[in-house]
PDB file of C-alpha atoms and ligand atoms in Angstrom:
ATOM      1  CA  UNK A  71     105.786 -37.922 -94.218  1.00 40.00           C
ATOM      2  CA  UNK A  72     104.674 -37.359 -90.645  1.00 43.00           C
ATOM      3  CA  UNK A  73     101.054 -36.808 -89.656  1.00 43.00           C
ATOM      4  CA  UNK A  74     101.966 -33.231 -88.817  1.00 43.00           C
ATOM      5  CA  UNK A  75     103.419 -32.508 -92.227  1.00 43.00           C
ATOM      6  CA  UNK A  76     100.501 -34.204 -93.903  1.00 42.00           C
ATOM      7  CA  UNK A  77      97.950 -32.286 -91.886  1.00 44.00           C
ATOM      8  CA  UNK A  78      99.546 -28.898 -92.351  1.00 40.00           C
ATOM      9  CA  UNK A  79      99.863 -29.570 -96.055  1.00 39.00           C
ATOM     10  CA  UNK A  80      96.148 -30.270 -96.290  1.00 39.00           C
ATOM     11  CA  UNK A  81      95.264 -27.345 -94.009  1.00 39.00           C
ATOM     12  CA  UNK A  82      97.068 -24.977 -96.380  1.00 39.00           C
ATOM     13  CA  UNK A  83      95.799 -26.671 -99.488  1.00 36.00           C
ATOM     14  CA  UNK A  84      92.134 -25.686 -99.158  1.00 36.00           C
ATOM     15  CA  UNK A  85      90.437 -24.289-102.210  1.00 37.00           C
ATOM     16  CA  UNK A  86      92.379 -26.310-104.739  1.00 37.00           C
ATOM     17  CA  UNK A  87      89.234 -28.366-105.291  1.00 37.00           C
ATOM     18  CA  UNK A  88      91.276 -31.550-105.042  1.00 39.00           C
ATOM     19  CA  UNK A  89      90.707 -33.819-102.068  1.00 39.00           C
ATOM     20  CA  UNK A  90      94.073 -34.765-100.643  1.00 46.00           C
ATOM     21  CA  UNK A  91      94.838 -37.963 -98.802  1.00 56.00           C
ATOM     22  CA  UNK A  92      93.799 -37.715 -95.163  1.00 78.00           C
ATOM     23  CA  UNK A  93      91.452 -34.785 -95.619  1.00 78.00           C
ATOM     24  CA  UNK A  94      87.851 -34.307 -96.633  1.00 78.00           C
ATOM     25  CA  UNK A  95      86.988 -32.121 -99.647  1.00 75.00           C
ATOM     26  CA  UNK A  96      86.598 -29.150 -97.287  1.00 79.00           C
ATOM     27  CA  UNK A  97      90.102 -29.721 -95.907  1.00 83.00           C
ATOM     28  CA  UNK A  98      89.215 -31.285 -92.553  1.00 93.00           C
ATOM     29  CA  UNK A  99      91.600 -33.985 -91.340  1.00 95.00           C
ATOM     30  CA  UNK A 100      90.042 -37.433 -91.437  1.00 96.00           C
ATOM     31  CA  UNK A 101      90.518 -39.267 -88.167  1.00 97.00           C
ATOM     32  CA  UNK A 102      89.692 -42.965 -87.820  1.00 97.00           C
ATOM     33  CA  UNK A 103      88.692 -44.179 -84.341  1.00 97.00           C
ATOM     34  CA  UNK A 104      89.078 -47.921 -83.812  1.00 97.00           C
ATOM     35  CA  UNK A 105      86.016 -48.539 -81.607  1.00 97.00           C
ATOM     36  CA  UNK A 106      83.295 -46.702 -79.704  1.00 97.00           C
ATOM     37  CA  UNK A 107      84.866 -45.067 -76.606  1.00 98.00           C
ATOM     38  CA  UNK A 108      87.730 -43.756 -78.735  1.00 98.00           C
ATOM     39  CA  UNK A 109      85.267 -42.519 -81.332  1.00 98.00           C
ATOM     40  CA  UNK A 110      83.353 -40.644 -78.636  1.00 98.00           C
ATOM     41  CA  UNK A 111      86.569 -39.152 -77.261  1.00 98.00           C
ATOM     42  CA  UNK A 112      87.861 -38.146 -80.701  1.00 98.00           C
ATOM     43  CA  UNK A 113      84.543 -36.473 -81.544  1.00 98.00           C
ATOM     44  CA  UNK A 114      84.648 -34.525 -78.262  1.00 98.00           C
ATOM     45  CA  UNK A 115      88.245 -33.371 -78.706  1.00 98.00           C
ATOM     46  CA  UNK A 116      88.246 -32.993 -82.499  1.00 98.00           C
ATOM     47  CA  UNK A 117      84.874 -31.253 -82.658  1.00 98.00           C
ATOM     48  CA  UNK A 118      83.982 -29.715 -86.002  1.00 97.00           C
ATOM     49  CA  UNK A 119      87.652 -29.409 -86.983  1.00 98.00           C
ATOM     50  CA  UNK A 120      87.938 -33.108 -87.903  1.00 98.00           C
ATOM     51  CA  UNK A 121      85.913 -35.750 -89.708  1.00 97.00           C
ATOM     52  CA  UNK A 122      85.702 -38.835 -87.461  1.00 97.00           C
ATOM     53  CA  UNK A 123      85.067 -42.311 -88.857  1.00 95.00           C
ATOM     54  CA  UNK A 124      84.393 -45.265 -86.550  1.00 94.00           C
ATOM     55  CA  UNK A 125      86.055 -48.483 -87.659  1.00 94.00           C
ATOM     56  CA  UNK A 126      83.861 -50.867 -85.648  1.00 92.00           C
ATOM     57  CA  UNK A 127      80.170 -50.683 -86.608  1.00 89.00           C
ATOM     58  CA  UNK A 128      77.583 -50.426 -83.791  1.00 87.00           C
ATOM     59  CA  UNK A 129      76.626 -53.843 -82.399  1.00 86.00           C
ATOM     60  CA  UNK A 130      79.846 -55.477 -83.573  1.00 87.00           C
ATOM     61  CA  UNK A 131      82.116 -57.025 -80.958  1.00 84.00           C
ATOM     62  CA  UNK A 132      85.425 -55.216 -81.597  1.00 89.00           C
ATOM     63  CA  UNK A 133      88.032 -57.748 -80.457  1.00 85.00           C
ATOM     64  CA  UNK A 134      87.774 -60.043 -83.427  1.00 82.00           C
ATOM     65  CA  UNK A 135      87.097 -57.351 -86.003  1.00 90.00           C
ATOM     66  CA  UNK A 136      88.293 -58.279 -89.444  1.00 92.00           C
ATOM     67  CA  UNK A 137      89.041 -55.406 -91.768  1.00 94.00           C
ATOM     68  CA  UNK A 138      87.368 -55.191 -95.164  1.00 92.00           C
ATOM     69  CA  UNK A 139      88.948 -53.472 -98.153  1.00 92.00           C
ATOM     70  CA  UNK A 140      87.064 -50.240 -97.414  1.00 90.00           C
ATOM     71  CA  UNK A 141      88.280 -50.192 -93.808  1.00 91.00           C
ATOM     72  CA  UNK A 142      91.898 -50.824 -94.786  1.00 92.00           C
ATOM     73  CA  UNK A 143      91.593 -47.972 -97.294  1.00 91.00           C
ATOM     74  CA  UNK A 144      90.085 -45.699 -94.611  1.00 90.00           C
ATOM     75  CA  UNK A 145      92.980 -46.556 -92.298  1.00 92.00           C
ATOM     76  CA  UNK A 146      95.612 -45.915 -94.950  1.00 92.00           C
ATOM     77  CA  UNK A 147      94.050 -42.618 -96.014  1.00 92.00           C
ATOM     78  CA  UNK A 148      93.375 -41.258 -92.539  1.00 95.00           C
ATOM     79  CA  UNK A 149      95.421 -38.355 -91.254  1.00 95.00           C
ATOM     80  CA  UNK A 150      95.347 -40.042 -87.830  1.00 97.00           C
ATOM     81  CA  UNK A 151      94.095 -43.345 -86.408  1.00 97.00           C
ATOM     82  CA  UNK A 152      93.160 -43.467 -82.726  1.00 98.00           C
ATOM     83  CA  UNK A 153      93.330 -46.987 -81.263  1.00 98.00           C
ATOM     84  CA  UNK A 154      94.412 -49.061 -78.273  1.00 97.00           C
ATOM     85  CA  UNK A 155      97.100 -51.577 -79.128  1.00 96.00           C
ATOM     86  CA  UNK A 156      96.037 -55.008 -77.911  1.00 93.00           C
ATOM     87  CA  UNK A 157      92.274 -54.714 -78.442  1.00 93.00           C
ATOM     88  CA  UNK A 158      92.058 -55.554 -82.139  1.00 94.00           C
ATOM     89  CA  UNK A 159      94.929 -57.524 -83.685  1.00 93.00           C
ATOM     90  CA  UNK A 160      93.721 -56.680 -87.216  1.00 94.00           C
ATOM     91  CA  UNK A 161      93.935 -52.962 -86.481  1.00 95.00           C
ATOM     92  CA  UNK A 162      97.314 -53.306 -84.733  1.00 95.00           C
ATOM     93  CA  UNK A 163      98.648 -54.911 -87.911  1.00 93.00           C
ATOM     94  CA  UNK A 164      97.153 -52.333 -90.290  1.00 94.00           C
ATOM     95  CA  UNK A 165      97.903 -48.986 -88.602  1.00 94.00           C
ATOM     96  CA  UNK A 166     100.682 -46.758 -89.814  1.00 91.00           C
ATOM     97  CA  UNK A 167     102.819 -46.000 -86.734  1.00 89.00           C
ATOM     98  CA  UNK A 168     103.589 -42.506 -88.012  1.00 91.00           C
ATOM     99  CA  UNK A 169      99.946 -41.564 -88.335  1.00 95.00           C
ATOM    100  CA  UNK A 170      98.462 -43.193 -85.254  1.00 97.00           C
ATOM    101  CA  UNK A 171      97.782 -42.471 -81.609  1.00 98.00           C
ATOM    102  CA  UNK A 172      97.819 -45.502 -79.295  1.00 98.00           C
ATOM    103  CA  UNK A 173      95.858 -44.490 -76.185  1.00 98.00           C
ATOM    104  CA  UNK A 174      97.700 -47.157 -74.164  1.00 98.00           C
ATOM    105  CA  UNK A 175     100.868 -45.060 -74.478  1.00 97.00           C
ATOM    106  CA  UNK A 176      99.104 -42.164 -72.723  1.00 98.00           C
ATOM    107  CA  UNK A 177      98.338 -43.898 -69.413  1.00 98.00           C
ATOM    108  CA  UNK A 178      99.788 -46.278 -66.854  1.00 97.00           C
ATOM    109  CA  UNK A 179      98.619 -49.724 -67.907  1.00 97.00           C
ATOM    110  CA  UNK A 180      97.875 -52.666 -65.623  1.00 95.00           C
ATOM    111  CA  UNK A 181      98.860 -56.295 -66.295  1.00 91.00           C
ATOM    112  CA  UNK A 182      96.506 -58.567 -68.223  1.00 84.00           C
ATOM    113  CA  UNK A 183      94.353 -61.073 -66.293  1.00 68.00           C
ATOM    114  CA  UNK A 184      96.280 -63.552 -64.231  1.00 55.00           C
ATOM    115  CA  UNK A 185      94.356 -66.781 -64.553  1.00 46.00           C
ATOM    116  CA  UNK A 186      95.291 -69.365 -67.158  1.00 43.00           C
ATOM    117  CA  UNK A 187      93.578 -69.107 -70.516  1.00 43.00           C
ATOM    118  CA  UNK A 188      93.880 -72.324 -72.405  1.00 42.00           C
ATOM    119  CA  UNK A 189      93.476 -71.927 -76.126  1.00 42.00           C
ATOM    120  CA  UNK A 190      93.380 -68.139 -75.975  1.00 42.00           C
ATOM    121  CA  UNK A 191      96.938 -67.524 -77.198  1.00 41.00           C
ATOM    122  CA  UNK A 192      95.672 -66.280 -80.535  1.00 41.00           C
ATOM    123  CA  UNK A 193      93.663 -63.526 -78.943  1.00 44.00           C
ATOM    124  CA  UNK A 194      94.891 -59.969 -78.909  1.00 43.00           C
ATOM    125  CA  UNK A 195      94.274 -59.488 -75.189  1.00 48.00           C
ATOM    126  CA  UNK A 196      97.355 -61.244 -73.899  1.00 49.00           C
ATOM    127  CA  UNK A 197      99.763 -60.448 -76.690  1.00 70.00           C
ATOM    128  CA  UNK A 198     100.666 -56.982 -75.447  1.00 86.00           C
ATOM    129  CA  UNK A 199     101.324 -57.895 -71.811  1.00 89.00           C
ATOM    130  CA  UNK A 200      98.834 -55.406 -70.394  1.00 94.00           C
ATOM    131  CA  UNK A 201      95.071 -55.189 -70.041  1.00 92.00           C
ATOM    132  CA  UNK A 202      93.907 -53.004 -72.962  1.00 94.00           C
ATOM    133  CA  UNK A 203      90.429 -52.021 -71.549  1.00 94.00           C
ATOM    134  CA  UNK A 204      91.673 -48.660 -70.255  1.00 97.00           C
ATOM    135  CA  UNK A 205      88.556 -46.722 -71.343  1.00 98.00           C
ATOM    136  CA  UNK A 206      86.593 -48.133 -68.385  1.00 97.00           C
ATOM    137  CA  UNK A 207      88.479 -45.829 -66.018  1.00 98.00           C
ATOM    138  CA  UNK A 208      87.242 -42.222 -66.534  1.00 98.00           C
ATOM    139  CA  UNK A 209      90.369 -40.785 -64.898  1.00 98.00           C
ATOM    140  CA  UNK A 210      92.597 -42.531 -67.462  1.00 98.00           C
ATOM    141  CA  UNK A 211      90.209 -41.376 -70.215  1.00 98.00           C
ATOM    142  CA  UNK A 212      90.713 -37.792 -68.967  1.00 98.00           C
ATOM    143  CA  UNK A 213      94.470 -38.259 -69.395  1.00 98.00           C
ATOM    144  CA  UNK A 214      93.953 -39.685 -72.881  1.00 98.00           C
ATOM    145  CA  UNK A 215      91.773 -36.655 -73.772  1.00 98.00           C
ATOM    146  CA  UNK A 216      94.614 -34.278 -72.884  1.00 98.00           C
ATOM    147  CA  UNK A 217      97.204 -36.221 -74.866  1.00 98.00           C
ATOM    148  CA  UNK A 218      94.891 -36.558 -77.855  1.00 98.00           C
ATOM    149  CA  UNK A 219      94.312 -32.788 -77.753  1.00 98.00           C
ATOM    150  CA  UNK A 220      98.076 -32.223 -77.888  1.00 98.00           C
ATOM    151  CA  UNK A 221      98.448 -34.725 -80.715  1.00 97.00           C
ATOM    152  CA  UNK A 222      95.735 -33.049 -82.803  1.00 97.00           C
ATOM    153  CA  UNK A 223      97.116 -29.595 -81.977  1.00 97.00           C
ATOM    154  CA  UNK A 224     100.561 -30.625 -83.222  1.00 94.00           C
ATOM    155  CA  UNK A 225      99.103 -32.179 -86.355  1.00 91.00           C
ATOM    156  CA  UNK A 226      96.753 -29.344 -87.289  1.00 95.00           C
ATOM    157  CA  UNK A 227      98.390 -26.196 -85.941  1.00 95.00           C
ATOM    158  CA  UNK A 228      95.765 -23.849 -87.391  1.00 96.00           C
ATOM    159  CA  UNK A 229      93.220 -25.234 -84.893  1.00 97.00           C
ATOM    160  CA  UNK A 230      95.601 -26.006 -82.018  1.00 98.00           C
ATOM    161  CA  UNK A 231      93.857 -23.836 -79.441  1.00 98.00           C
ATOM    162  CA  UNK A 232      90.431 -25.284 -80.263  1.00 98.00           C
ATOM    163  CA  UNK A 233      91.759 -28.842 -79.786  1.00 98.00           C
ATOM    164  CA  UNK A 234      93.323 -27.912 -76.451  1.00 98.00           C
ATOM    165  CA  UNK A 235      90.162 -26.163 -75.257  1.00 98.00           C
ATOM    166  CA  UNK A 236      87.930 -29.094 -76.146  1.00 98.00           C
ATOM    167  CA  UNK A 237      90.396 -31.558 -74.610  1.00 98.00           C
ATOM    168  CA  UNK A 238      90.336 -29.591 -71.350  1.00 98.00           C
ATOM    169  CA  UNK A 239      86.538 -29.474 -71.348  1.00 98.00           C
ATOM    170  CA  UNK A 240      86.309 -33.225 -72.049  1.00 98.00           C
ATOM    171  CA  UNK A 241      88.853 -34.006 -69.350  1.00 98.00           C
ATOM    172  CA  UNK A 242      86.821 -31.944 -66.869  1.00 98.00           C
ATOM    173  CA  UNK A 243      83.657 -33.915 -67.718  1.00 98.00           C
ATOM    174  CA  UNK A 244      85.569 -37.171 -67.245  1.00 98.00           C
ATOM    175  CA  UNK A 245      87.049 -36.001 -63.948  1.00 98.00           C
ATOM    176  CA  UNK A 246      83.557 -35.237 -62.652  1.00 98.00           C
ATOM    177  CA  UNK A 247      82.467 -38.736 -63.712  1.00 98.00           C
ATOM    178  CA  UNK A 248      85.496 -40.195 -61.934  1.00 98.00           C
ATOM    179  CA  UNK A 249      84.519 -38.345 -58.745  1.00 98.00           C
ATOM    180  CA  UNK A 250      80.976 -39.749 -58.975  1.00 98.00           C
ATOM    181  CA  UNK A 251      82.411 -43.274 -59.194  1.00 98.00           C
ATOM    182  CA  UNK A 252      84.805 -42.728 -56.299  1.00 98.00           C
ATOM    183  CA  UNK A 253      82.017 -41.387 -54.099  1.00 98.00           C
ATOM    184  CA  UNK A 254      79.438 -43.938 -55.249  1.00 98.00           C
ATOM    185  CA  UNK A 255      81.638 -46.989 -54.703  1.00 97.00           C
ATOM    186  CA  UNK A 256      83.250 -46.102 -51.378  1.00 95.00           C
ATOM    187  CA  UNK A 257      80.870 -47.828 -48.977  1.00 96.00           C
ATOM    188  CA  UNK A 258      79.675 -51.160 -50.367  1.00 96.00           C
ATOM    189  CA  UNK A 259      78.649 -54.488 -48.855  1.00 94.00           C
ATOM    190  CA  UNK A 260      80.706 -56.350 -51.469  1.00 93.00           C
ATOM    191  CA  UNK A 261      83.683 -55.312 -53.594  1.00 94.00           C
ATOM    192  CA  UNK A 262      83.817 -58.334 -55.896  1.00 95.00           C
ATOM    193  CA  UNK A 263      82.735 -58.091 -59.548  1.00 95.00           C
ATOM    194  CA  UNK A 264      82.082 -61.364 -61.338  1.00 95.00           C
ATOM    195  CA  UNK A 265      82.042 -60.414 -65.010  1.00 92.00           C
ATOM    196  CA  UNK A 266      81.374 -62.246 -68.282  1.00 87.00           C
ATOM    197  CA  UNK A 267      84.761 -61.301 -69.731  1.00 84.00           C
ATOM    198  CA  UNK A 268      87.670 -59.590 -68.107  1.00 87.00           C
ATOM    199  CA  UNK A 269      86.955 -56.058 -69.303  1.00 90.00           C
ATOM    200  CA  UNK A 270      86.701 -54.201 -66.005  1.00 95.00           C
ATOM    201  CA  UNK A 271      90.261 -54.402 -64.661  1.00 94.00           C
ATOM    202  CA  UNK A 272      90.814 -50.634 -64.857  1.00 97.00           C
ATOM    203  CA  UNK A 273      87.499 -49.867 -63.203  1.00 97.00           C
ATOM    204  CA  UNK A 274      88.407 -52.337 -60.443  1.00 97.00           C
ATOM    205  CA  UNK A 275      91.904 -50.871 -60.172  1.00 96.00           C
ATOM    206  CA  UNK A 276      90.679 -47.300 -59.895  1.00 97.00           C
ATOM    207  CA  UNK A 277      87.801 -47.883 -57.448  1.00 97.00           C
ATOM    208  CA  UNK A 278      89.369 -50.628 -55.336  1.00 96.00           C
ATOM    209  CA  UNK A 279      87.113 -53.452 -56.481  1.00 96.00           C
ATOM    210  CA  UNK A 280      88.130 -57.021 -57.240  1.00 95.00           C
ATOM    211  CA  UNK A 281      87.319 -58.382 -60.696  1.00 94.00           C
ATOM    212  CA  UNK A 282      86.751 -62.066 -61.317  1.00 93.00           C
ATOM    213  CA  UNK A 283      86.262 -62.607 -65.046  1.00 90.00           C
ATOM    214  CA  UNK A 284      84.614 -65.840 -66.148  1.00 89.00           C
ATOM    215  CA  UNK A 285      86.629 -65.608 -69.376  1.00 82.00           C
ATOM    216  CA  UNK A 286      89.356 -63.331 -70.590  1.00 73.00           C
ATOM    217  CA  UNK A 287      87.919 -63.121 -74.055  1.00 75.00           C
ATOM    218  CA  UNK A 288      84.244 -62.696 -75.028  1.00 72.00           C
ATOM    219  CA  UNK A 289      84.410 -65.394 -77.717  1.00 73.00           C
ATOM    220  CA  UNK A 290      85.761 -68.184 -75.540  1.00 77.00           C
ATOM    221  CA  UNK A 291      83.638 -70.672 -73.586  1.00 83.00           C
ATOM    222  CA  UNK A 292      85.029 -71.147 -70.085  1.00 87.00           C
ATOM    223  CA  UNK A 293      86.237 -74.597 -69.102  1.00 89.00           C
ATOM    224  CA  UNK A 294      84.235 -76.521 -66.453  1.00 90.00           C
ATOM    225  CA  UNK A 295      87.252 -76.135 -64.149  1.00 92.00           C
ATOM    226  CA  UNK A 296      87.228 -72.352 -64.553  1.00 90.00           C
ATOM    227  CA  UNK A 297      83.455 -72.233 -63.967  1.00 91.00           C
ATOM    228  CA  UNK A 298      83.658 -74.186 -60.727  1.00 93.00           C
ATOM    229  CA  UNK A 299      86.598 -72.060 -59.606  1.00 93.00           C
ATOM    230  CA  UNK A 300      84.551 -68.876 -60.193  1.00 94.00           C
ATOM    231  CA  UNK A 301      81.501 -70.425 -58.478  1.00 95.00           C
ATOM    232  CA  UNK A 302      83.598 -71.227 -55.424  1.00 95.00           C
ATOM    233  CA  UNK A 303      84.971 -67.695 -55.308  1.00 93.00           C
ATOM    234  CA  UNK A 304      81.512 -66.166 -55.780  1.00 94.00           C
ATOM    235  CA  UNK A 305      80.154 -68.184 -52.861  1.00 94.00           C
ATOM    236  CA  UNK A 306      83.114 -67.375 -50.647  1.00 93.00           C
ATOM    237  CA  UNK A 307      82.733 -63.647 -51.342  1.00 92.00           C
ATOM    238  CA  UNK A 308      78.939 -63.624 -50.964  1.00 92.00           C
ATOM    239  CA  UNK A 309      78.432 -62.405 -54.530  1.00 95.00           C
ATOM    240  CA  UNK A 310      74.750 -61.661 -55.254  1.00 95.00           C
ATOM    241  CA  UNK A 311      75.029 -60.537 -58.898  1.00 96.00           C
ATOM    242  CA  UNK A 312      76.855 -61.985 -61.894  1.00 95.00           C
ATOM    243  CA  UNK A 313      77.428 -59.346 -64.563  1.00 95.00           C
ATOM    244  CA  UNK A 314      76.678 -59.997 -68.225  1.00 92.00           C
ATOM    245  CA  UNK A 315      77.201 -57.792 -71.274  1.00 87.00           C
ATOM    246  CA  UNK A 316      75.009 -56.962 -74.229  1.00 80.00           C
ATOM    247  CA  UNK A 317      77.313 -58.463 -76.874  1.00 78.00           C
ATOM    248  CA  UNK A 318      78.083 -61.711 -75.047  1.00 78.00           C
ATOM    249  CA  UNK A 319      75.531 -64.505 -74.688  1.00 80.00           C
ATOM    250  CA  UNK A 320      74.343 -64.469 -71.062  1.00 85.00           C
ATOM    251  CA  UNK A 321      74.046 -68.267 -70.974  1.00 88.00           C
ATOM    252  CA  UNK A 322      77.246 -68.999 -69.060  1.00 88.00           C
ATOM    253  CA  UNK A 323      76.621 -66.186 -66.578  1.00 90.00           C
ATOM    254  CA  UNK A 324      73.051 -67.432 -66.032  1.00 92.00           C
ATOM    255  CA  UNK A 325      74.220 -70.977 -65.355  1.00 90.00           C
ATOM    256  CA  UNK A 326      76.744 -69.654 -62.873  1.00 92.00           C
ATOM    257  CA  UNK A 327      74.211 -67.316 -61.237  1.00 94.00           C
ATOM    258  CA  UNK A 328      71.804 -70.228 -60.832  1.00 94.00           C
ATOM    259  CA  UNK A 329      74.467 -72.363 -59.287  1.00 92.00           C
ATOM    260  CA  UNK A 330      75.474 -69.815 -56.662  1.00 94.00           C
ATOM    261  CA  UNK A 331      71.984 -68.370 -56.114  1.00 95.00           C
ATOM    262  CA  UNK A 332      72.778 -64.961 -57.591  1.00 96.00           C
ATOM    263  CA  UNK A 333      71.007 -62.659 -60.055  1.00 95.00           C
ATOM    264  CA  UNK A 334      72.425 -61.333 -63.311  1.00 95.00           C
ATOM    265  CA  UNK A 335      72.705 -57.697 -64.384  1.00 96.00           C
ATOM    266  CA  UNK A 336      74.112 -56.045 -67.498  1.00 94.00           C
ATOM    267  CA  UNK A 337      77.355 -54.108 -67.060  1.00 95.00           C
ATOM    268  CA  UNK A 338      78.419 -52.424 -70.302  1.00 94.00           C
ATOM    269  CA  UNK A 339      82.123 -52.708 -71.213  1.00 93.00           C
ATOM    270  CA  UNK A 340      81.414 -50.058 -73.876  1.00 94.00           C
ATOM    271  CA  UNK A 341      83.056 -52.070 -76.597  1.00 91.00           C
ATOM    272  CA  UNK A 342      80.234 -50.982 -78.888  1.00 90.00           C
ATOM    273  CA  UNK A 343      78.078 -47.859 -79.032  1.00 92.00           C
ATOM    274  CA  UNK A 344      75.590 -47.734 -76.128  1.00 93.00           C
ATOM    275  CA  UNK A 345      72.088 -46.255 -76.452  1.00 91.00           C
ATOM    276  CA  UNK A 346      73.319 -42.977 -74.963  1.00 95.00           C
ATOM    277  CA  UNK A 347      76.944 -41.893 -75.020  1.00 97.00           C
ATOM    278  CA  UNK A 348      80.096 -42.789 -73.066  1.00 98.00           C
ATOM    279  CA  UNK A 349      79.194 -40.640 -70.064  1.00 98.00           C
ATOM    280  CA  UNK A 350      75.558 -41.719 -69.761  1.00 98.00           C
ATOM    281  CA  UNK A 351      76.477 -45.400 -70.216  1.00 97.00           C
ATOM    282  CA  UNK A 352      79.142 -45.125 -67.519  1.00 98.00           C
ATOM    283  CA  UNK A 353      76.587 -43.497 -65.191  1.00 98.00           C
ATOM    284  CA  UNK A 354      74.259 -46.446 -65.882  1.00 97.00           C
ATOM    285  CA  UNK A 355      77.148 -48.779 -65.032  1.00 97.00           C
ATOM    286  CA  UNK A 356      77.673 -46.928 -61.759  1.00 98.00           C
ATOM    287  CA  UNK A 357      73.993 -47.355 -60.803  1.00 98.00           C
ATOM    288  CA  UNK A 358      74.150 -51.058 -61.706  1.00 97.00           C
ATOM    289  CA  UNK A 359      77.272 -51.502 -59.591  1.00 97.00           C
ATOM    290  CA  UNK A 360      75.824 -49.648 -56.603  1.00 97.00           C
ATOM    291  CA  UNK A 361      72.721 -51.842 -56.609  1.00 96.00           C
ATOM    292  CA  UNK A 362      74.613 -55.098 -57.150  1.00 96.00           C
ATOM    293  CA  UNK A 363      77.346 -54.405 -54.614  1.00 96.00           C
ATOM    294  CA  UNK A 364      75.042 -52.874 -52.016  1.00 95.00           C
ATOM    295  CA  UNK A 365      76.701 -49.466 -51.914  1.00 96.00           C
ATOM    296  CA  UNK A 366      75.383 -46.595 -49.854  1.00 91.00           C
ATOM    297  CA  UNK A 367      76.327 -43.130 -51.008  1.00 72.00           C
TER     298      UNK A 367
HETATM  299 ZN1   ZN B 223      87.256 -56.861 -74.135  1.00 57.42          ZN
END
């Protein structure tokens, strides 16, 4: 059965008193979002017409998520799962293709990091051939919002207009955010981002910055050769700030910062729920970037 058939069946089945697969007892489609930025987006677009469940708990690094029995059940029962293929191998393996929306299919992807990653073959990042961190570009997120709105509208026809309206509103918010980034990062002393893990490729792509990731994968310790390569690059480019992230130990970044005489600052790859929401955390990232890169806007 397709997601559409399933959803319309449940939409028409209200009042039977029996909770059908993929719907809450009040008939709302249950949508599973794989990790935070997708959860935020699904809540914005789905609004009160869907019940959204986040698969990755706050504070958990999503890449190496292992699914428990409850999570596998949630995935199987969901009317729709929203994910990005390549971020979480466990989720990629468990999703039902018929009842899922892969945000990577909605946008133009960029290739995965180019440097060599010894011992990282097992990691989801480089299995799909593209960089999966597409949520760090608000303009691509705006595109995903539109496509998700269409997907929900097709699946739950009774609320189609509401999904489209919310998708348009969300896309407009994201477009404004994109314009703030474009304006804020136009005139900068430096355009090089040295990051803890290679999460910011889309941000770099969109705003014409250059990302140098210490590692590709947050769980991997960089080799001494990679560290000295990054140190050399950082010196050559006059980098004054090495970026760290909340869920990755800052130790390696601090050692590197010390070595090249730079500071560290936290740049949030939004792989877990921030203290605010997607938009406020991205605005914080913009401020951090402007300070670190010496931008005048
Ligand atoms: Zn990542």
